[in-house]
Short mmCIF file of N, CA and C in Angstrom, two decimals:
data_model
loop_
_atom_site.label_atom_id
_atom_site.label_comp_id
_atom_site.label_asym_id
_atom_site.label_seq_id
_atom_site.Cartn_x
_atom_site.Cartn_y
_atom_site.Cartn_z
N MET A 139 1.23 -299.66 -85.55
CA MET A 139 -0.22 -299.65 -85.58
C MET A 139 -0.79 -300.83 -84.78
N VAL A 140 -0.22 -302.02 -85.00
CA VAL A 140 -0.71 -303.20 -84.30
C VAL A 140 -0.44 -303.08 -82.80
N ASP A 141 0.72 -302.52 -82.44
CA ASP A 141 1.03 -302.32 -81.01
C ASP A 141 0.01 -301.40 -80.37
N ARG A 142 -0.37 -300.32 -81.07
CA ARG A 142 -1.37 -299.39 -80.53
C ARG A 142 -2.70 -300.10 -80.36
N LEU A 143 -3.08 -300.91 -81.35
CA LEU A 143 -4.35 -301.63 -81.27
C LEU A 143 -4.34 -302.60 -80.10
N GLU A 144 -3.26 -303.35 -79.94
CA GLU A 144 -3.17 -304.30 -78.83
C GLU A 144 -3.26 -303.57 -77.49
N LYS A 145 -2.55 -302.47 -77.35
CA LYS A 145 -2.57 -301.70 -76.11
C LYS A 145 -3.97 -301.15 -75.85
N PHE A 146 -4.59 -300.61 -76.89
CA PHE A 146 -5.95 -300.07 -76.78
C PHE A 146 -6.92 -301.16 -76.35
N LEU A 147 -6.92 -302.29 -77.05
CA LEU A 147 -7.86 -303.38 -76.74
C LEU A 147 -7.61 -303.96 -75.35
N PHE A 148 -6.36 -304.11 -74.97
CA PHE A 148 -6.05 -304.63 -73.64
C PHE A 148 -6.60 -303.69 -72.57
N ASN A 149 -6.35 -302.39 -72.72
CA ASN A 149 -6.80 -301.43 -71.72
C ASN A 149 -8.32 -301.32 -71.66
N ILE A 150 -8.97 -301.33 -72.80
CA ILE A 150 -10.44 -301.31 -72.81
C ILE A 150 -10.99 -302.56 -72.14
N SER A 151 -10.36 -303.69 -72.40
CA SER A 151 -10.78 -304.95 -71.78
C SER A 151 -10.60 -304.89 -70.27
N GLU A 152 -9.48 -304.35 -69.82
CA GLU A 152 -9.23 -304.22 -68.39
C GLU A 152 -10.24 -303.28 -67.73
N ILE A 153 -10.52 -302.15 -68.36
CA ILE A 153 -11.51 -301.21 -67.84
C ILE A 153 -12.85 -301.89 -67.71
N SER A 154 -13.26 -302.59 -68.75
CA SER A 154 -14.55 -303.28 -68.75
C SER A 154 -14.60 -304.35 -67.66
N LYS A 155 -13.56 -305.14 -67.56
CA LYS A 155 -13.50 -306.22 -66.58
C LYS A 155 -13.64 -305.68 -65.15
N TYR A 156 -12.87 -304.67 -64.83
CA TYR A 156 -12.92 -304.15 -63.47
C TYR A 156 -14.19 -303.36 -63.20
N TRP A 157 -14.70 -302.67 -64.21
CA TRP A 157 -15.97 -301.96 -64.03
C TRP A 157 -17.08 -302.96 -63.71
N HIS A 158 -17.13 -304.06 -64.44
CA HIS A 158 -18.16 -305.06 -64.21
C HIS A 158 -18.01 -305.73 -62.85
N LYS A 159 -16.78 -305.92 -62.42
CA LYS A 159 -16.56 -306.50 -61.08
C LYS A 159 -17.06 -305.54 -60.00
N ILE A 160 -16.73 -304.25 -60.14
CA ILE A 160 -17.19 -303.26 -59.17
C ILE A 160 -18.71 -303.19 -59.17
N ALA A 161 -19.32 -303.16 -60.36
CA ALA A 161 -20.78 -303.09 -60.46
C ALA A 161 -21.42 -304.31 -59.81
N ALA A 162 -20.83 -305.50 -60.04
CA ALA A 162 -21.37 -306.72 -59.43
C ALA A 162 -21.30 -306.65 -57.91
N ASP A 163 -20.18 -306.17 -57.39
CA ASP A 163 -20.02 -306.03 -55.94
C ASP A 163 -21.06 -305.06 -55.38
N GLU A 164 -21.23 -303.93 -56.05
CA GLU A 164 -22.17 -302.91 -55.57
C GLU A 164 -23.62 -303.40 -55.65
N MET A 165 -23.99 -304.08 -56.72
CA MET A 165 -25.37 -304.52 -56.90
C MET A 165 -25.69 -305.72 -56.03
N GLY A 166 -24.66 -306.41 -55.55
CA GLY A 166 -24.87 -307.54 -54.66
C GLY A 166 -25.66 -307.17 -53.42
N ARG A 167 -25.52 -305.93 -52.96
CA ARG A 167 -26.25 -305.48 -51.77
C ARG A 167 -27.76 -305.45 -52.01
N TYR A 168 -28.17 -305.44 -53.28
CA TYR A 168 -29.59 -305.48 -53.63
C TYR A 168 -30.02 -306.86 -54.12
N GLY A 169 -29.10 -307.82 -54.06
CA GLY A 169 -29.40 -309.15 -54.54
C GLY A 169 -29.50 -309.22 -56.05
N LEU A 170 -28.82 -308.31 -56.73
CA LEU A 170 -28.85 -308.25 -58.18
C LEU A 170 -27.46 -308.42 -58.76
N LYS A 171 -27.41 -308.62 -60.08
CA LYS A 171 -26.14 -308.76 -60.78
C LYS A 171 -25.68 -307.38 -61.27
N GLY A 172 -24.42 -307.29 -61.63
CA GLY A 172 -23.81 -306.05 -62.07
C GLY A 172 -24.55 -305.29 -63.16
N PRO A 173 -25.04 -305.96 -64.20
CA PRO A 173 -25.71 -305.22 -65.28
C PRO A 173 -26.93 -304.42 -64.80
N SER A 174 -27.48 -304.78 -63.67
CA SER A 174 -28.62 -304.03 -63.13
C SER A 174 -28.26 -302.58 -62.90
N ALA A 175 -27.00 -302.31 -62.60
CA ALA A 175 -26.56 -300.94 -62.35
C ALA A 175 -26.82 -300.06 -63.57
N THR A 176 -26.51 -300.57 -64.73
CA THR A 176 -26.73 -299.80 -65.96
C THR A 176 -28.21 -299.54 -66.17
N TYR A 177 -29.01 -300.58 -66.02
CA TYR A 177 -30.46 -300.41 -66.20
C TYR A 177 -31.04 -299.41 -65.19
N LEU A 178 -30.61 -299.51 -63.96
CA LEU A 178 -31.10 -298.58 -62.94
C LEU A 178 -30.78 -297.13 -63.30
N THR A 179 -29.56 -296.90 -63.72
CA THR A 179 -29.17 -295.53 -64.04
C THR A 179 -29.89 -295.00 -65.27
N VAL A 180 -30.12 -295.86 -66.25
CA VAL A 180 -30.85 -295.43 -67.45
C VAL A 180 -32.29 -295.08 -67.09
N ILE A 181 -32.94 -295.94 -66.34
CA ILE A 181 -34.33 -295.67 -65.95
C ILE A 181 -34.38 -294.42 -65.08
N TYR A 182 -33.39 -294.24 -64.24
CA TYR A 182 -33.33 -293.06 -63.37
C TYR A 182 -33.26 -291.77 -64.19
N ARG A 183 -32.49 -291.80 -65.26
CA ARG A 183 -32.35 -290.61 -66.12
C ARG A 183 -33.62 -290.32 -66.91
N HIS A 184 -34.45 -291.33 -67.14
CA HIS A 184 -35.69 -291.17 -67.90
C HIS A 184 -36.87 -291.17 -66.92
N LYS A 185 -37.07 -290.04 -66.29
CA LYS A 185 -38.09 -289.91 -65.24
C LYS A 185 -39.49 -290.28 -65.73
N GLU A 186 -39.76 -290.06 -67.03
CA GLU A 186 -41.07 -290.35 -67.60
C GLU A 186 -41.25 -291.84 -67.89
N GLY A 187 -40.19 -292.60 -67.70
CA GLY A 187 -40.23 -294.04 -67.94
C GLY A 187 -39.54 -294.38 -69.25
N VAL A 188 -39.22 -295.62 -69.41
CA VAL A 188 -38.51 -296.08 -70.61
C VAL A 188 -39.06 -297.45 -70.99
N THR A 189 -39.24 -297.67 -72.28
CA THR A 189 -39.76 -298.96 -72.76
C THR A 189 -38.63 -299.98 -72.85
N ALA A 190 -39.00 -301.23 -72.98
CA ALA A 190 -38.01 -302.29 -73.14
C ALA A 190 -37.22 -302.08 -74.44
N THR A 191 -37.91 -301.65 -75.48
CA THR A 191 -37.23 -301.40 -76.76
C THR A 191 -36.19 -300.30 -76.59
N GLN A 192 -36.53 -299.25 -75.87
CA GLN A 192 -35.57 -298.18 -75.62
C GLN A 192 -34.39 -298.68 -74.80
N LEU A 193 -34.67 -299.52 -73.81
CA LEU A 193 -33.59 -300.08 -72.99
C LEU A 193 -32.64 -300.91 -73.85
N CYS A 194 -33.19 -301.69 -74.76
CA CYS A 194 -32.36 -302.49 -75.67
C CYS A 194 -31.41 -301.58 -76.43
N GLU A 195 -31.95 -300.51 -76.97
CA GLU A 195 -31.15 -299.59 -77.78
C GLU A 195 -30.12 -298.84 -76.94
N ILE A 196 -30.53 -298.29 -75.83
CA ILE A 196 -29.65 -297.48 -75.00
C ILE A 196 -28.53 -298.33 -74.38
N CYS A 197 -28.89 -299.52 -73.89
CA CYS A 197 -27.93 -300.37 -73.18
C CYS A 197 -27.17 -301.32 -74.10
N GLY A 198 -27.60 -301.41 -75.36
CA GLY A 198 -26.93 -302.32 -76.29
C GLY A 198 -27.16 -303.78 -75.95
N LYS A 199 -28.32 -304.09 -75.40
CA LYS A 199 -28.65 -305.47 -74.99
C LYS A 199 -29.81 -305.98 -75.83
N ASP A 200 -29.98 -307.30 -75.83
CA ASP A 200 -31.10 -307.88 -76.57
C ASP A 200 -32.34 -307.95 -75.69
N LYS A 201 -33.47 -308.27 -76.33
CA LYS A 201 -34.76 -308.28 -75.63
C LYS A 201 -34.77 -309.27 -74.48
N ALA A 202 -34.13 -310.42 -74.67
CA ALA A 202 -34.12 -311.43 -73.61
C ALA A 202 -33.41 -310.92 -72.36
N ASP A 203 -32.28 -310.24 -72.55
CA ASP A 203 -31.54 -309.72 -71.40
C ASP A 203 -32.35 -308.65 -70.69
N VAL A 204 -32.94 -307.73 -71.46
CA VAL A 204 -33.75 -306.67 -70.86
C VAL A 204 -34.91 -307.28 -70.09
N SER A 205 -35.59 -308.23 -70.69
CA SER A 205 -36.75 -308.86 -70.06
C SER A 205 -36.35 -309.55 -68.75
N ARG A 206 -35.26 -310.28 -68.79
CA ARG A 206 -34.77 -311.00 -67.61
C ARG A 206 -34.41 -310.02 -66.49
N MET A 207 -33.68 -308.96 -66.84
CA MET A 207 -33.26 -308.01 -65.82
C MET A 207 -34.43 -307.21 -65.27
N MET A 208 -35.38 -306.84 -66.12
CA MET A 208 -36.54 -306.10 -65.63
C MET A 208 -37.37 -306.97 -64.70
N SER A 209 -37.48 -308.24 -65.02
CA SER A 209 -38.22 -309.17 -64.18
C SER A 209 -37.57 -309.27 -62.80
N GLU A 210 -36.24 -309.40 -62.77
CA GLU A 210 -35.52 -309.49 -61.49
C GLU A 210 -35.70 -308.22 -60.67
N MET A 211 -35.57 -307.08 -61.34
CA MET A 211 -35.68 -305.82 -60.61
C MET A 211 -37.11 -305.55 -60.15
N GLU A 212 -38.07 -306.04 -60.91
CA GLU A 212 -39.47 -305.90 -60.50
C GLU A 212 -39.74 -306.76 -59.26
N LYS A 213 -39.19 -307.98 -59.25
CA LYS A 213 -39.35 -308.85 -58.08
C LYS A 213 -38.73 -308.25 -56.83
N LYS A 214 -37.66 -307.50 -57.00
CA LYS A 214 -36.98 -306.86 -55.87
C LYS A 214 -37.67 -305.57 -55.44
N GLY A 215 -38.71 -305.16 -56.19
CA GLY A 215 -39.45 -303.96 -55.84
C GLY A 215 -38.76 -302.66 -56.23
N LEU A 216 -37.83 -302.74 -57.19
CA LEU A 216 -37.10 -301.55 -57.59
C LEU A 216 -37.75 -300.82 -58.77
N ILE A 217 -38.49 -301.56 -59.59
CA ILE A 217 -39.16 -300.95 -60.73
C ILE A 217 -40.60 -301.43 -60.79
N LYS A 218 -41.39 -300.70 -61.56
CA LYS A 218 -42.75 -301.13 -61.85
C LYS A 218 -42.97 -300.86 -63.33
N LYS A 219 -43.83 -301.66 -63.93
CA LYS A 219 -44.13 -301.48 -65.34
C LYS A 219 -45.53 -300.92 -65.48
N GLU A 220 -45.64 -299.87 -66.25
CA GLU A 220 -46.93 -299.27 -66.54
C GLU A 220 -47.25 -299.52 -68.00
N GLY A 221 -48.33 -300.22 -68.26
CA GLY A 221 -48.69 -300.57 -69.63
C GLY A 221 -48.33 -302.01 -69.93
N ALA A 222 -48.65 -302.43 -71.14
CA ALA A 222 -48.46 -303.84 -71.52
C ALA A 222 -47.42 -304.00 -72.61
N ASN A 223 -46.90 -305.22 -72.69
CA ASN A 223 -45.95 -305.62 -73.73
C ASN A 223 -44.75 -304.68 -73.80
N TYR A 224 -44.19 -304.54 -75.00
CA TYR A 224 -43.02 -303.68 -75.18
C TYR A 224 -43.38 -302.21 -75.29
N ARG A 225 -44.66 -301.89 -75.26
CA ARG A 225 -45.08 -300.49 -75.27
C ARG A 225 -45.17 -299.92 -73.86
N GLY A 226 -45.22 -300.80 -72.88
CA GLY A 226 -45.27 -300.35 -71.49
C GLY A 226 -43.94 -299.71 -71.10
N VAL A 227 -44.00 -298.87 -70.10
CA VAL A 227 -42.77 -298.20 -69.64
C VAL A 227 -42.40 -298.67 -68.25
N PHE A 228 -41.10 -298.73 -68.03
CA PHE A 228 -40.57 -299.08 -66.73
C PHE A 228 -40.23 -297.80 -65.99
N LYS A 229 -40.64 -297.75 -64.73
CA LYS A 229 -40.34 -296.61 -63.87
C LYS A 229 -39.80 -297.14 -62.56
N LEU A 230 -39.04 -296.32 -61.89
CA LEU A 230 -38.50 -296.70 -60.59
C LEU A 230 -39.55 -296.52 -59.50
N THR A 231 -39.55 -297.45 -58.57
CA THR A 231 -40.34 -297.29 -57.35
C THR A 231 -39.54 -296.37 -56.42
N GLU A 232 -40.09 -296.03 -55.28
CA GLU A 232 -39.34 -295.21 -54.32
C GLU A 232 -38.06 -295.92 -53.90
N GLU A 233 -38.17 -297.23 -53.67
CA GLU A 233 -36.98 -298.01 -53.30
C GLU A 233 -35.99 -298.03 -54.47
N GLY A 234 -36.50 -298.12 -55.69
CA GLY A 234 -35.65 -298.10 -56.88
C GLY A 234 -34.94 -296.77 -57.04
N LYS A 235 -35.63 -295.68 -56.73
CA LYS A 235 -35.00 -294.36 -56.81
C LYS A 235 -33.83 -294.26 -55.84
N LYS A 236 -34.04 -294.78 -54.63
CA LYS A 236 -32.97 -294.77 -53.63
C LYS A 236 -31.77 -295.59 -54.13
N ALA A 237 -32.06 -296.75 -54.69
CA ALA A 237 -30.99 -297.62 -55.21
C ALA A 237 -30.27 -296.94 -56.37
N ALA A 238 -31.04 -296.33 -57.27
CA ALA A 238 -30.44 -295.66 -58.43
C ALA A 238 -29.58 -294.48 -57.99
N GLU A 239 -30.05 -293.71 -57.03
CA GLU A 239 -29.26 -292.58 -56.52
C GLU A 239 -27.96 -293.08 -55.90
N PHE A 240 -28.06 -294.18 -55.15
CA PHE A 240 -26.87 -294.78 -54.55
C PHE A 240 -25.89 -295.21 -55.63
N VAL A 241 -26.40 -295.91 -56.65
CA VAL A 241 -25.55 -296.40 -57.73
C VAL A 241 -24.91 -295.24 -58.49
N CYS A 242 -25.69 -294.20 -58.77
CA CYS A 242 -25.15 -293.03 -59.49
C CYS A 242 -24.04 -292.36 -58.70
N GLU A 243 -24.24 -292.22 -57.41
CA GLU A 243 -23.22 -291.60 -56.56
C GLU A 243 -21.96 -292.46 -56.51
N ARG A 244 -22.16 -293.76 -56.36
CA ARG A 244 -21.00 -294.67 -56.31
C ARG A 244 -20.25 -294.66 -57.64
N ALA A 245 -21.00 -294.65 -58.74
CA ALA A 245 -20.36 -294.62 -60.07
C ALA A 245 -19.56 -293.33 -60.25
N LYS A 246 -20.11 -292.22 -59.78
CA LYS A 246 -19.42 -290.94 -59.88
C LYS A 246 -18.10 -290.98 -59.11
N VAL A 247 -18.14 -291.56 -57.93
CA VAL A 247 -16.93 -291.69 -57.12
C VAL A 247 -15.90 -292.58 -57.81
N VAL A 248 -16.35 -293.72 -58.31
CA VAL A 248 -15.44 -294.67 -58.96
C VAL A 248 -14.81 -294.06 -60.21
N VAL A 249 -15.63 -293.46 -61.06
CA VAL A 249 -15.11 -292.86 -62.29
C VAL A 249 -14.17 -291.70 -61.97
N GLY A 250 -14.54 -290.90 -60.97
CA GLY A 250 -13.67 -289.80 -60.56
C GLY A 250 -12.32 -290.30 -60.06
N TYR A 251 -12.36 -291.34 -59.25
CA TYR A 251 -11.12 -291.89 -58.72
C TYR A 251 -10.29 -292.54 -59.83
N ALA A 252 -10.96 -293.27 -60.72
CA ALA A 252 -10.25 -293.97 -61.79
C ALA A 252 -9.54 -292.98 -62.72
N GLY A 253 -10.13 -291.81 -62.92
CA GLY A 253 -9.53 -290.83 -63.81
C GLY A 253 -8.90 -289.65 -63.11
N LYS A 254 -8.52 -289.85 -61.85
CA LYS A 254 -8.05 -288.71 -61.04
C LYS A 254 -6.79 -288.05 -61.60
N GLU A 255 -5.98 -288.77 -62.36
CA GLU A 255 -4.76 -288.17 -62.92
C GLU A 255 -5.04 -287.41 -64.22
N ILE A 256 -6.23 -287.54 -64.74
CA ILE A 256 -6.58 -286.87 -66.01
C ILE A 256 -7.31 -285.58 -65.65
N GLU A 257 -6.74 -284.47 -66.01
CA GLU A 257 -7.30 -283.19 -65.60
C GLU A 257 -8.09 -282.50 -66.70
N GLY A 258 -9.08 -281.71 -66.28
CA GLY A 258 -9.88 -280.81 -67.10
C GLY A 258 -10.03 -281.11 -68.57
N GLU A 259 -9.33 -280.33 -69.38
CA GLU A 259 -9.46 -280.42 -70.84
C GLU A 259 -9.06 -281.80 -71.36
N LYS A 260 -8.04 -282.40 -70.77
CA LYS A 260 -7.61 -283.73 -71.20
C LYS A 260 -8.74 -284.75 -70.99
N ARG A 261 -9.47 -284.62 -69.90
CA ARG A 261 -10.58 -285.53 -69.61
C ARG A 261 -11.67 -285.40 -70.68
N ILE A 262 -11.99 -284.16 -71.04
CA ILE A 262 -13.01 -283.92 -72.06
C ILE A 262 -12.57 -284.53 -73.39
N ILE A 263 -11.33 -284.29 -73.76
CA ILE A 263 -10.79 -284.84 -75.01
C ILE A 263 -10.78 -286.36 -74.98
N PHE A 264 -10.41 -286.92 -73.84
CA PHE A 264 -10.37 -288.38 -73.69
C PHE A 264 -11.75 -289.00 -73.92
N TYR A 265 -12.77 -288.44 -73.27
CA TYR A 265 -14.12 -288.99 -73.42
C TYR A 265 -14.66 -288.79 -74.83
N GLU A 266 -14.34 -287.65 -75.44
CA GLU A 266 -14.75 -287.43 -76.83
C GLU A 266 -14.08 -288.44 -77.76
N ALA A 267 -12.80 -288.70 -77.49
CA ALA A 267 -12.07 -289.67 -78.31
C ALA A 267 -12.65 -291.07 -78.16
N LEU A 268 -12.96 -291.47 -76.93
CA LEU A 268 -13.57 -292.79 -76.70
C LEU A 268 -14.91 -292.90 -77.41
N GLU A 269 -15.71 -291.84 -77.33
CA GLU A 269 -17.02 -291.84 -77.99
C GLU A 269 -16.86 -291.96 -79.50
N SER A 270 -15.90 -291.26 -80.05
CA SER A 270 -15.64 -291.32 -81.49
C SER A 270 -15.20 -292.72 -81.92
N ILE A 271 -14.27 -293.30 -81.16
CA ILE A 271 -13.79 -294.66 -81.48
C ILE A 271 -14.94 -295.66 -81.41
N ALA A 272 -15.75 -295.59 -80.36
CA ALA A 272 -16.88 -296.51 -80.22
C ALA A 272 -17.86 -296.35 -81.37
N SER A 273 -18.16 -295.12 -81.72
CA SER A 273 -19.10 -294.85 -82.81
C SER A 273 -18.57 -295.38 -84.14
N ASN A 274 -17.29 -295.14 -84.40
CA ASN A 274 -16.69 -295.63 -85.65
C ASN A 274 -16.65 -297.15 -85.71
N LEU A 275 -16.30 -297.79 -84.60
CA LEU A 275 -16.27 -299.25 -84.57
C LEU A 275 -17.67 -299.83 -84.75
N LYS A 276 -18.67 -299.18 -84.17
CA LYS A 276 -20.05 -299.63 -84.35
C LYS A 276 -20.45 -299.56 -85.82
N ARG A 277 -20.13 -298.45 -86.46
CA ARG A 277 -20.46 -298.28 -87.87
C ARG A 277 -19.73 -299.32 -88.73
N ILE A 278 -18.45 -299.53 -88.46
CA ILE A 278 -17.67 -300.51 -89.23
C ILE A 278 -18.24 -301.91 -89.03
N SER A 279 -18.68 -302.23 -87.80
CA SER A 279 -19.23 -303.57 -87.55
C SER A 279 -20.51 -303.80 -88.34
N LYS A 280 -21.26 -302.73 -88.63
CA LYS A 280 -22.49 -302.85 -89.41
C LYS A 280 -22.23 -302.80 -90.91
N GLU A 281 -21.33 -301.92 -91.33
CA GLU A 281 -21.13 -301.66 -92.76
C GLU A 281 -19.92 -302.37 -93.35
N GLY A 282 -19.04 -302.87 -92.50
CA GLY A 282 -17.81 -303.48 -92.99
C GLY A 282 -16.68 -302.47 -93.02
N VAL A 283 -15.47 -302.97 -93.18
CA VAL A 283 -14.29 -302.11 -93.23
C VAL A 283 -14.32 -301.31 -94.53
N PRO A 284 -14.20 -299.98 -94.45
CA PRO A 284 -14.23 -299.15 -95.66
C PRO A 284 -13.04 -299.50 -96.58
N GLU A 285 -13.34 -299.83 -97.80
CA GLU A 285 -12.29 -300.25 -98.75
C GLU A 285 -11.29 -299.14 -99.01
N GLU A 286 -11.73 -297.87 -99.03
CA GLU A 286 -10.80 -296.78 -99.28
C GLU A 286 -9.75 -296.68 -98.18
N GLU A 287 -10.12 -297.09 -96.94
CA GLU A 287 -9.17 -297.09 -95.84
C GLU A 287 -8.15 -298.22 -96.00
N MET A 288 -8.61 -299.34 -96.55
CA MET A 288 -7.70 -300.47 -96.77
C MET A 288 -6.64 -300.11 -97.81
N LYS A 289 -7.02 -299.33 -98.80
CA LYS A 289 -6.08 -298.92 -99.85
C LYS A 289 -5.00 -297.99 -99.30
N LYS A 290 -5.35 -297.20 -98.28
CA LYS A 290 -4.37 -296.29 -97.66
C LYS A 290 -3.27 -297.04 -96.96
N GLU A 291 -3.62 -298.17 -96.37
CA GLU A 291 -2.62 -298.96 -95.64
C GLU A 291 -1.69 -299.63 -96.61
#
């Protein structure tokens, strides 16, 4: 069990590390940091705009990070804010749409290449399994380790 956990954590850490490096390299062309890629793609998917509160929830970031990144992207002319405070929505400018489309295409290529040995049904199962593990770990981090599970071990 511990060996599986170590292998799982090591691989997730490696995936995260290299993904962030790739994102940083790609976003460098816009004078931005890697996390901007996530924000761009989220705003791109929400054509009607997205609030800072929604960005916090979707991206798993705190208000300070969202505020800092939105400010940087606004200065670069990639987004605009409509409305005031946390009720206002962020939307992409035309330049932001181009950047987001570029980032989405690059991400698709990278993810496709990274998982090229995983075919069809296995890929679907893999992503479902990752989603389940992430969801369960999130719940455990909020609620604590279920005592009934501890008794099974």
